[in-house]
Coordinates of C-alpha atoms and ligand atoms in Angstrom, one line a residue:
X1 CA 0.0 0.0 0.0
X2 CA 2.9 2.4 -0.9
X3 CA 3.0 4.5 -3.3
X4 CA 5.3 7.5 -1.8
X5 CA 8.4 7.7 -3.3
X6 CA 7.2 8.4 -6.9
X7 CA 6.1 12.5 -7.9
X8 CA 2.9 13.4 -8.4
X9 CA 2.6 14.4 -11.9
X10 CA 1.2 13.0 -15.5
X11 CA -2.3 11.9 -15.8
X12 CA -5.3 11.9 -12.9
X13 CA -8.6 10.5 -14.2
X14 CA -11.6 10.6 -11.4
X15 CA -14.5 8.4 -11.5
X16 CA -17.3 10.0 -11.2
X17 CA -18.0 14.3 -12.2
X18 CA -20.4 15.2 -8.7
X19 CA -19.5 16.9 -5.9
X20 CA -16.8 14.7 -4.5
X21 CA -15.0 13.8 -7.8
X22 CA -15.1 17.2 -9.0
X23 CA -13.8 18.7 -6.1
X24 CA -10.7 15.9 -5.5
X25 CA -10.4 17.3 -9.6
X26 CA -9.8 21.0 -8.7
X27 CA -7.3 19.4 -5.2
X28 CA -5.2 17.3 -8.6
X29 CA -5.0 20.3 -10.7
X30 CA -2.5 21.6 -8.6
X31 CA 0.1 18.9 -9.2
X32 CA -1.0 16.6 -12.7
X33 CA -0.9 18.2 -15.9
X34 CA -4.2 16.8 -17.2
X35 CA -6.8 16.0 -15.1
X36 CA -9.7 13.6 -16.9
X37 CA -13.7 13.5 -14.8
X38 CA -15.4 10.5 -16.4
X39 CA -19.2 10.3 -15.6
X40 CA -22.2 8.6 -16.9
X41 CA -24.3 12.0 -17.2
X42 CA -24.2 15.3 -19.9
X43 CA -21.7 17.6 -17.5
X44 CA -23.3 21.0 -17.8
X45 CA -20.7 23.9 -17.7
X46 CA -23.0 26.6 -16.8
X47 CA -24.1 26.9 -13.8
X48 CA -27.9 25.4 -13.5
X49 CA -30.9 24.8 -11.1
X50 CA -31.7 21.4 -12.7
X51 CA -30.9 18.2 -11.1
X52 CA -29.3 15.2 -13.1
X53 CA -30.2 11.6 -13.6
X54 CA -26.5 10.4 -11.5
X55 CA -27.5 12.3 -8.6
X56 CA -30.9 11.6 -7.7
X57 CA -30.6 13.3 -4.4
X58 CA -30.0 16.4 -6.2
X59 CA -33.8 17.5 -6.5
X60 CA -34.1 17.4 -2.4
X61 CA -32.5 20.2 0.6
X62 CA -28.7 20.0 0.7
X63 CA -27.2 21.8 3.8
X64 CA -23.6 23.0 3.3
X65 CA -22.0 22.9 6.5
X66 CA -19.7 25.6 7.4
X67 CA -16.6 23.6 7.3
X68 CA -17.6 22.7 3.9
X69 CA -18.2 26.2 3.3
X70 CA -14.4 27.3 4.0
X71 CA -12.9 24.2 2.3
X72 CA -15.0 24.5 -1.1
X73 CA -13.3 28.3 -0.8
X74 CA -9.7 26.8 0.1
X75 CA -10.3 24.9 -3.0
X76 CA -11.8 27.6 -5.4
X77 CA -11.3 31.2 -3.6
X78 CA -13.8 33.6 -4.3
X79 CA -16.0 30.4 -4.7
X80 CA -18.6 32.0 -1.3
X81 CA -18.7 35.6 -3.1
X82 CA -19.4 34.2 -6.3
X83 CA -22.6 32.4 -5.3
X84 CA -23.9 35.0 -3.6
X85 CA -23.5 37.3 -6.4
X86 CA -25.0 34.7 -8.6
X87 CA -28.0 35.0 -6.4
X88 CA -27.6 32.2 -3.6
X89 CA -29.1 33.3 -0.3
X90 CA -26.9 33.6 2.6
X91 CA -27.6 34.2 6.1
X92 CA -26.2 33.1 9.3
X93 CA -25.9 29.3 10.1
X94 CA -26.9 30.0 13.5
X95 CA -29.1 33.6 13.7
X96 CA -30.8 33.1 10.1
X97 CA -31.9 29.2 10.8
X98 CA -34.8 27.4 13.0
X99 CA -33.1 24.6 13.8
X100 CA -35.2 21.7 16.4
X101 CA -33.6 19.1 17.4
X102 CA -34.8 16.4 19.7
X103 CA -37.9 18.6 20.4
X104 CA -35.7 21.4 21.1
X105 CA -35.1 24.7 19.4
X106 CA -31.5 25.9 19.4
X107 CA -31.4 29.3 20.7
X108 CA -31.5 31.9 17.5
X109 CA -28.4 33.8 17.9
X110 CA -25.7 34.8 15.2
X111 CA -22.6 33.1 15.4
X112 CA -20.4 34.6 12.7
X113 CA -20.6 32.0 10.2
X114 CA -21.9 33.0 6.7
X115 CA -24.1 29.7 5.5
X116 CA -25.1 29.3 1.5
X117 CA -28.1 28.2 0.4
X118 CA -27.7 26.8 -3.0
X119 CA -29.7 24.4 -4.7
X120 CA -27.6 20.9 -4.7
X121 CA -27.4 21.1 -8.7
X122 CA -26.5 25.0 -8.9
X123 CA -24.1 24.2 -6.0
X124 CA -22.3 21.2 -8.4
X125 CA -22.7 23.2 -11.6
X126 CA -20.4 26.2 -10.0
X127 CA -18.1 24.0 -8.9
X128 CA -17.6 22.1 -12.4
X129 CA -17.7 25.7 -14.0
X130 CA -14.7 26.8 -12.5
X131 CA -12.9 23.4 -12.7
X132 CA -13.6 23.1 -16.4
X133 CA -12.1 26.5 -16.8
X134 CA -8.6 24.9 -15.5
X135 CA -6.9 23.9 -19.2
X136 CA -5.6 20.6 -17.7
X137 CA -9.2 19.5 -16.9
X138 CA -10.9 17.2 -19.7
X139 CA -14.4 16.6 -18.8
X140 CA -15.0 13.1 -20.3
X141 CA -19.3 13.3 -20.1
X142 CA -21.8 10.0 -20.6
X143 CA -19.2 7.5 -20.3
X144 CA -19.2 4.7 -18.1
X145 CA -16.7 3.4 -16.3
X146 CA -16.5 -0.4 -16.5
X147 CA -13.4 -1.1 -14.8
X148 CA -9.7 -1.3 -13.4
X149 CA -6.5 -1.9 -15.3
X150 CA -3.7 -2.8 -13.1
X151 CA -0.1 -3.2 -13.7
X152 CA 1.4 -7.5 -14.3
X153 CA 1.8 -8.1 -11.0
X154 CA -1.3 -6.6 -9.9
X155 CA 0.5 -4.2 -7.4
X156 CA -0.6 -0.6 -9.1
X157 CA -4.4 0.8 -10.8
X158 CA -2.7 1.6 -13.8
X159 CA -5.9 2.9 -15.9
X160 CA -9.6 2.9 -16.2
X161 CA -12.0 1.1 -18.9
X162 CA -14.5 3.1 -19.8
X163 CA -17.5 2.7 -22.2
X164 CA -18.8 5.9 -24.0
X165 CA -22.5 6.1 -24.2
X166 CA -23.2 7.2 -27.6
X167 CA -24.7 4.9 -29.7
X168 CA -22.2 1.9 -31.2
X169 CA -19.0 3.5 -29.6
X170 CA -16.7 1.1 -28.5
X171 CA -14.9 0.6 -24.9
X172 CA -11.7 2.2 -24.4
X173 CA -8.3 2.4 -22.0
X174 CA -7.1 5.8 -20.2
X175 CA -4.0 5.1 -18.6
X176 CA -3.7 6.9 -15.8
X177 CA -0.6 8.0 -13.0
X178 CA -3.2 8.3 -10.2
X179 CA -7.3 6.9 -10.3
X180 CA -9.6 8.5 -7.6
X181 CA -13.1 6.4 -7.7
X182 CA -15.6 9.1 -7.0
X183 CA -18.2 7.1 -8.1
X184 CA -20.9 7.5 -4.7
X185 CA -22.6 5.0 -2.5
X186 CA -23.1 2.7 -5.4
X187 CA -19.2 1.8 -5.9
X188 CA -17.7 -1.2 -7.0
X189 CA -14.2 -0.9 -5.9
X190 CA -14.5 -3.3 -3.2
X191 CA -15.1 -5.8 -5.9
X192 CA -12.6 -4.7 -8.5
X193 CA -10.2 -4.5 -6.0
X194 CA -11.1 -7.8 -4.7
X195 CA -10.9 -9.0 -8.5
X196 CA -7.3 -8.1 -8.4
X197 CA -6.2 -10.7 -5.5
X198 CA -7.1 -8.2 -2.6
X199 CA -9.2 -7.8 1.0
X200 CA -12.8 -5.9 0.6
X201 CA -13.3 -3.1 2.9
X202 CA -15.7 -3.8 6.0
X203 CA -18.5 -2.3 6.0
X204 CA -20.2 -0.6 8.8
X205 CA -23.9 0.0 8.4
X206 CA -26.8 2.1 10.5
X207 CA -30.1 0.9 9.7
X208 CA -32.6 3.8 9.1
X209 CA -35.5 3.3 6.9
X210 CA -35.6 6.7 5.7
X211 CA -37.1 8.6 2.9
X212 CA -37.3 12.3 1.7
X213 CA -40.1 13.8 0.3
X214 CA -39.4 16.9 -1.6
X215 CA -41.5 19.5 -3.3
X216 CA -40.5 23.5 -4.4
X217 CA -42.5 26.2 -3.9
X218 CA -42.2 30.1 -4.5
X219 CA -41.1 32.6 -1.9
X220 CA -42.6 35.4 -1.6
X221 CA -40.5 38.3 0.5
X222 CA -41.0 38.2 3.9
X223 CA -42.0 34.3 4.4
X224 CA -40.4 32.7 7.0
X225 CA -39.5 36.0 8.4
X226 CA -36.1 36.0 6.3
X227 CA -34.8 32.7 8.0
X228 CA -32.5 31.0 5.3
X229 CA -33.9 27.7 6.4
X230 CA -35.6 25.2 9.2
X231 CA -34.5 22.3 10.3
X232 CA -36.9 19.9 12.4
X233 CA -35.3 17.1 13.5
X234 CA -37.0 13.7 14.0
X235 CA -37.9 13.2 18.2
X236 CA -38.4 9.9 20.5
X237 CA -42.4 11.2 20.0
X238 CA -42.1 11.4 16.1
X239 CA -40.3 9.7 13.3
X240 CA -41.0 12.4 11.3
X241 CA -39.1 15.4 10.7
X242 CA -38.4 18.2 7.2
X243 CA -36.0 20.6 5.9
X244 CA -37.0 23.4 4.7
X245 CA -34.2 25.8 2.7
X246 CA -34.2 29.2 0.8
X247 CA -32.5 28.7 -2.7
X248 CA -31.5 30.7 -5.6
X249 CA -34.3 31.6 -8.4
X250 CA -36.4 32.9 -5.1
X251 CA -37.7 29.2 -4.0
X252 CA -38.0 26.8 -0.9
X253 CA -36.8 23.4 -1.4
X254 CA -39.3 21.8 1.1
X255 CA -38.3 18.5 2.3
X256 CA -40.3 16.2 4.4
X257 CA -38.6 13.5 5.8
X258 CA -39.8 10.0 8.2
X259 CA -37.3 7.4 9.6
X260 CA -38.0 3.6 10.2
X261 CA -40.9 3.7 7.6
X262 CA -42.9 6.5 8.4
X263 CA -42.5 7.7 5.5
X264 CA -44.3 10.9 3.9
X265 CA -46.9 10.3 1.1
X266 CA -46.4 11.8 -2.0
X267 CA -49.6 12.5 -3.4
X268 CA -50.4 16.8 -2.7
X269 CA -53.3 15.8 0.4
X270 CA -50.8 13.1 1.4
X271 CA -47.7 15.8 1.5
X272 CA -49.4 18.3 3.2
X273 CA -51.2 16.1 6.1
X274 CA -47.6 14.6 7.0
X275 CA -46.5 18.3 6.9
X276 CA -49.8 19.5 9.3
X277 CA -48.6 16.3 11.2
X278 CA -45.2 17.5 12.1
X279 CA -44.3 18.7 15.5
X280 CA -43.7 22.5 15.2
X281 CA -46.1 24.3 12.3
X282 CA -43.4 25.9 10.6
X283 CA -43.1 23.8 7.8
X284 CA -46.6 23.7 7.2
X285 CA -47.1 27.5 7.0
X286 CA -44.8 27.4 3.9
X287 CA -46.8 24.6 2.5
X288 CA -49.9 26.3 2.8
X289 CA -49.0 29.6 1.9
X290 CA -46.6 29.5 -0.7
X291 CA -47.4 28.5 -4.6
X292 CA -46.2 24.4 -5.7
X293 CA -44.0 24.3 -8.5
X294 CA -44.0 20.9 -8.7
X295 CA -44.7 17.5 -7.5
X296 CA -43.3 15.7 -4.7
X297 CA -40.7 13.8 -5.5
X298 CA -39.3 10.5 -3.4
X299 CA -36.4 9.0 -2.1
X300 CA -35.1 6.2 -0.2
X301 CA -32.4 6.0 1.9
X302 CA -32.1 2.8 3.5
X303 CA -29.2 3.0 6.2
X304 CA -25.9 5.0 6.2
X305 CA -22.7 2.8 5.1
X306 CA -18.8 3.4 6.0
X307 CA -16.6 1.5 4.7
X308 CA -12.9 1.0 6.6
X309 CA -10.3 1.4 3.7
X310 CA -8.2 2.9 6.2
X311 CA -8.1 -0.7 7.8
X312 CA -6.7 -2.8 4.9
X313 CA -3.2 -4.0 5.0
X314 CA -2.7 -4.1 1.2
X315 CA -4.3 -1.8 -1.0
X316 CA -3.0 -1.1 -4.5
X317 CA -0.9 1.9 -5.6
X318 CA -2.2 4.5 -7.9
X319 CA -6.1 4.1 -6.4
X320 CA -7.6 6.5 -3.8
X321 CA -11.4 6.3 -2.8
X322 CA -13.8 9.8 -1.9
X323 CA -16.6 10.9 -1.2
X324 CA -19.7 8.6 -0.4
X325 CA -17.7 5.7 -2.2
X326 CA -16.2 5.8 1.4
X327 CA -18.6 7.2 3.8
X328 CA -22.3 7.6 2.8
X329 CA -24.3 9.9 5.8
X330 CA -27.4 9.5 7.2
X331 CA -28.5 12.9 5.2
X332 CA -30.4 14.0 8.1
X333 CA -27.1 15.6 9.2
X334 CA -26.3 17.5 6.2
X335 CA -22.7 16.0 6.2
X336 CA -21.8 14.4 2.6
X337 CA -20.7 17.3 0.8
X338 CA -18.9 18.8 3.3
X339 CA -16.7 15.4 4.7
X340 CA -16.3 15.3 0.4
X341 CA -14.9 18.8 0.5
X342 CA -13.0 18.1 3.7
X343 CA -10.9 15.0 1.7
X344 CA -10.3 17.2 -1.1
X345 CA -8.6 20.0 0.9
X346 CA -6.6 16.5 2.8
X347 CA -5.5 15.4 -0.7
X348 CA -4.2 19.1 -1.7
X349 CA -1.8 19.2 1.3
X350 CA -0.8 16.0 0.2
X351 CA 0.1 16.6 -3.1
X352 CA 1.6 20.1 -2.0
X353 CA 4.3 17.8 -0.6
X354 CA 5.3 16.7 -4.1
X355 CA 4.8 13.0 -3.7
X356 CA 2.4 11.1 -5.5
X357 CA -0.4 10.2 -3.2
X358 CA 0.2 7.2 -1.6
X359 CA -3.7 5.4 -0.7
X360 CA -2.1 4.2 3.3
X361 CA -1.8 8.0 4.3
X362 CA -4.5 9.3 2.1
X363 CA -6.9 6.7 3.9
X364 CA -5.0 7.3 7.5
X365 CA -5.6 11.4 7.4
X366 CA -9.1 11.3 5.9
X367 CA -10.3 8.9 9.1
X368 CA -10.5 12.1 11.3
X369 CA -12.6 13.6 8.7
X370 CA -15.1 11.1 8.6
X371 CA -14.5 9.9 11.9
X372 CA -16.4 12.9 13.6
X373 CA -19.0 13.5 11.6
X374 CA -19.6 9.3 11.6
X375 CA -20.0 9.0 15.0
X376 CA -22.6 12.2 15.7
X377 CA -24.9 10.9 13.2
X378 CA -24.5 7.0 13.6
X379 CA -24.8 8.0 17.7
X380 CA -27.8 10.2 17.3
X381 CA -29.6 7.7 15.0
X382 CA -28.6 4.4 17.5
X383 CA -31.1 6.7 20.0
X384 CA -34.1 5.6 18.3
X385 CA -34.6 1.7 19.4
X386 CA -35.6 0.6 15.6
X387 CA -32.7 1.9 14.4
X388 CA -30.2 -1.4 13.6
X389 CA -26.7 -0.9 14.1
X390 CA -23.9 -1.9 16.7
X391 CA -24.5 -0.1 20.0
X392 CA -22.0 0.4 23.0
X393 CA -22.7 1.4 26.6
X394 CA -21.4 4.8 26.0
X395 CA -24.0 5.4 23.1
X396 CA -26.9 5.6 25.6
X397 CA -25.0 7.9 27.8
X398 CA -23.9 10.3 25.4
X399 CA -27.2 10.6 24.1
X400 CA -28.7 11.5 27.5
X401 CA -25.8 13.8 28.0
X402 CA -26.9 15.3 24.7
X403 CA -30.3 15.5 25.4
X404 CA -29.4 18.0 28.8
X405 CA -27.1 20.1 26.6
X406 CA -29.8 20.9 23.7
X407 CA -32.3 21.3 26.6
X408 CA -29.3 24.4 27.9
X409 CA -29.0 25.3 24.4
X410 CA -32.6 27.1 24.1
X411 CA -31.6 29.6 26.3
X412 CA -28.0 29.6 26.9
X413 CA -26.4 31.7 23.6
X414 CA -23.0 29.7 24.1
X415 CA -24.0 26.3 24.4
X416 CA -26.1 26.9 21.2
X417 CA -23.1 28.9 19.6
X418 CA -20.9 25.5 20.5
X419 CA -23.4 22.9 19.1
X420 CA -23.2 24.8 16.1
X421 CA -20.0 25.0 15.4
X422 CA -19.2 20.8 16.4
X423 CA -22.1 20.2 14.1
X424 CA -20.9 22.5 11.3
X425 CA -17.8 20.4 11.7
X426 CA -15.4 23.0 13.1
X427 CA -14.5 22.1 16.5
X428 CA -14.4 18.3 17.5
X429 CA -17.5 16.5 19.4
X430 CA -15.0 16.3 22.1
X431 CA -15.3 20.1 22.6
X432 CA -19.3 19.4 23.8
X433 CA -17.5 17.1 26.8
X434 CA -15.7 20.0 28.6
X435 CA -16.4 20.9 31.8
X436 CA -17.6 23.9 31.1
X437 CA -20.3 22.8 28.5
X438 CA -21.1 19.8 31.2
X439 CA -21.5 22.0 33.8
X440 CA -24.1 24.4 31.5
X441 CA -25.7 21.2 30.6
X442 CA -26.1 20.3 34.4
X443 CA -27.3 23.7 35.2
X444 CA -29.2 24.9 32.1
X445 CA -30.5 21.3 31.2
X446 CA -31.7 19.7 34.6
X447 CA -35.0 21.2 34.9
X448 CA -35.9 20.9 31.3
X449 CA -35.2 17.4 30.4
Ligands
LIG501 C1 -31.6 12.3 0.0 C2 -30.2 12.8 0.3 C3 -30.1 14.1 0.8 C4 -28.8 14.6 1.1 N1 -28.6 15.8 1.7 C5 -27.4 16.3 2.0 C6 -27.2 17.5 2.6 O1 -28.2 18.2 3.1 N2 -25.9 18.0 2.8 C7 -24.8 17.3 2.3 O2 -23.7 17.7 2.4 N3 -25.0 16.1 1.7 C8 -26.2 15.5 1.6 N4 -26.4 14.3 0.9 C9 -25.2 13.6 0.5 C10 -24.6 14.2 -0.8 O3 -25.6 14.1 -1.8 C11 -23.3 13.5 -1.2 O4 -22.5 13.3 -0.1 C12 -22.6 14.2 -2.3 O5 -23.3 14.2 -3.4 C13 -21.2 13.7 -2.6 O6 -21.4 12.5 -3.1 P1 -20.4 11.9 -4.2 O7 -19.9 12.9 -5.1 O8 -19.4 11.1 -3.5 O9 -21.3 10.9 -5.0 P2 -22.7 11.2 -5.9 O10 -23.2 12.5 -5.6 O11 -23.6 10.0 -5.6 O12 -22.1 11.1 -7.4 C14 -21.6 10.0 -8.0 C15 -21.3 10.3 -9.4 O13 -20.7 9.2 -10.1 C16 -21.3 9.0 -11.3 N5 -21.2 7.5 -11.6 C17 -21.5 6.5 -10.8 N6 -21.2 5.3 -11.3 C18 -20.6 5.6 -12.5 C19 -20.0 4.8 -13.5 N7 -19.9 3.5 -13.4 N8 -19.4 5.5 -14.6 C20 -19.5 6.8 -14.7 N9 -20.0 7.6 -13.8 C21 -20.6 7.0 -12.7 C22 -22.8 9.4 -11.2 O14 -23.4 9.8 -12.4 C23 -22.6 10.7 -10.2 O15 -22.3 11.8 -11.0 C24 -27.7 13.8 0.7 C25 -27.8 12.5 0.2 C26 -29.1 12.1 0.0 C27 -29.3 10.7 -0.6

């Protein structure tokens, strides 16, 4: 699993052209002279509004969390004023946002952090804009990858098979210095890499029967009182939860969410008694008042999956793994993009080194990244008793130590400030355990528990 000693440099080609792969893209620009993003779909290079057949999660509310925020803008300065002017909404991620969770409403309070509220598609389509720009980048559009080549003796990715969609055109090779499979949830590297003589990943996997429920509608000034977005979180009482976000072209993306099967109907009378039903009336209020510009639209998201290349002894050279290929999040928790950001910025400090990736340490340095953000979701999801996954003895008490700290955080400004900032993935959960956050949760949390 070495690959160090050799300079980065030559040919990249990356799997897959959505937010992960295009982002690990602009992170190889910096260091291979041509840099080829093979996907299945038509890659747009204006920006756009309209969702895409490979990302079928596209047409429902992405959150960008704050440290995906800075990252994408480590990655592509100027990227955060450029939206905006574009027409994204901003506000702040803690003063602009309604935000319940496990019944509770964080304390409304600005924190500093600017939050963008981009459609998931207008969001990609900026990013692939400026990456197209780069002249190393070739954006190889509807063609499929089919598979690995690898070197004789099986110990280096050497290339890619691909098969190019049009009509009677015939597979093909790219050789390649470096492949980075950024191919989502549905990858088959554990099997191609198994094909080559080595060890699948384990896989870890948090059973959660959920599906989203999304439908647009048109915002008129002044609705929601100029919040950016709510987020109502699912509750011991109530399965069901939405997310409702502000985007560009002066729209909600209304999102209506149910874990362990209760899912929302999507038929209109369906859609809006599950939204009546919900715990806070919020959501509703923007159902009812604001004008449908479509219909609601479904998806499934059976359980959240993590799989532990970081843990395999032999891996070969020449073959790094991103994005939800590695880590697929409950979406609940608004995490993928960001954690995919987050590797991107870890490969670029990597390759400012000189050296050509090598998979061990790529693997070893993106663990923290997913590490985190892995065990506040998969720990806030074990809470619910249908939820199927491995439990420990510490879930149960970090979750009723949890439960104290968002009861302090509707009143106390700092405790809310804190939450924010671990769950916006900018300080560590560990930074929730200190004593002075236990003894606000003791104090603040007691009597309303
Ligand atoms: C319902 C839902 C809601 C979500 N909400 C949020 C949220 O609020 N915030 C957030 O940060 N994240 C959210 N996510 C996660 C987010 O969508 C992903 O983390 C993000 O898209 C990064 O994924 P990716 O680029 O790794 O893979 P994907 O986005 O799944 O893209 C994979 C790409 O690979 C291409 N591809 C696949 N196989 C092949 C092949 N064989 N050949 C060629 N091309 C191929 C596909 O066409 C596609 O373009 C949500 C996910 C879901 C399911």
């Amino acid at each position: 699993m070495t690959d160090g000693q050799s300079s980065a440099g030559g040919v990249a080609v990356v799997l897959g052209g959505s937010i992960a792969g295009l982002l690990a893209a602009q992170a190889l620009t910096e260091a291979y002279g041509e840099v080829i993003v093979c996907d299945r779909d038509a890659l747009r290079t204006e920006t756009s509004s309209e969702p895409r057949r490979g990302v079928p999660q596209g047409r429902h509310a992405h959150g960008l969390l704050a440290a995906g925020r800075e990252a994408i803008e480590e990655l592509l300065p100027g990227a955060t004023d450029e939206l905006v002017a574009a027409g994204v909404p901003t506000g702040d991620v803690l003063g602009d946002l309604r935000f319940f969770t496990m019944g509770r409403r964080l304390k409304q309070t600005p924190i500093g952090l600017t939050g963008l509220a981009a459609s998931r598609p207008f969001l990609e389509s900026y990013v692939r804009r400026r990456l197209a720009a780069h002249p190393g980048v070739r954006l190889r559009e509807r063609t499929e990858v089919v598979g690995l080549e690898a070197s004789g003796d099986r110990t280096r990715v050497t290339g890619v098979r691909v098969r190019p969609l049009a009509e009677g055109a015939a597979e093909e090779s790219l050789a390649a210095d470096l492949v980075v499979d950024a191919t989502g949830r549905g990858s088959r590297t554990p099997h191609r890499i198994a094909e080559l003589g080595y060890d699948e990943p384990v896989e870890e996997r948090v059973g959660v029967d959920l599906a989203y429920v999304t439908r647009h509608y048109r915002r008129e000034p002044g609705m929601l009182d100029g919040d950016v977005a709510v987020i109502l979180g699912p509750t011991q009482d109530s399965l069901r939860g939405a997310f409702v976000q502000v985007v560009e072209g002066d729209r909600f993306v209304v999102t209506l969410f149910g874990l362990l099967g209760d899912h929302p109907p999507t038929d209109d009378q369906g859609y809006r008694n599950f939204a009546k039903s919900l715990s806070r009336p919020d959501v509703h209020e923007v159902v009812e008042a604001a004008e449908p510009l479509d219909d609601p639209v479904l998806h499934r998201f059976p359980y959240s999956v993590r799989r532990r290349y970081e843990r395999l002894r032999r891996f070969p050279a020449g073959l790094l793994v991103v994005g939800d290929a590695v880590c697929s999040f409950n979406p609940l928790y608004g995490q993928g993009m960001s954690v995919a950001a987050l590797q991107a910025r870890v490969l670029r400090r990597q390759l400012a080194g000189g050296a050509a990736p090598d998979s061990k340490r790529f693997f070893s340095d993106i663990r923290p990244v997913v590490d985190a953000p892995w065990q506040m979701a998969a720990g806030a999801d074990l809470a619910f008793p249908g939820v199927e996954g491995r439990r420990t003895a510490v879930n149960g008490l970090v979750n009723r130590y949890m439960a104290r700290l968002q009861a302090a955080a509707e009143h106390d400004a700092s405790v809310a400030r804190t939450f924010t900032r671990v769950s916006n993935l900018l300080d560590p959960p560990s930074r929730l355990m200190r004593p002075d956050m236990a003894l606000r949760a003791l104090v603040g949390g007691r009597s309303r528990t």
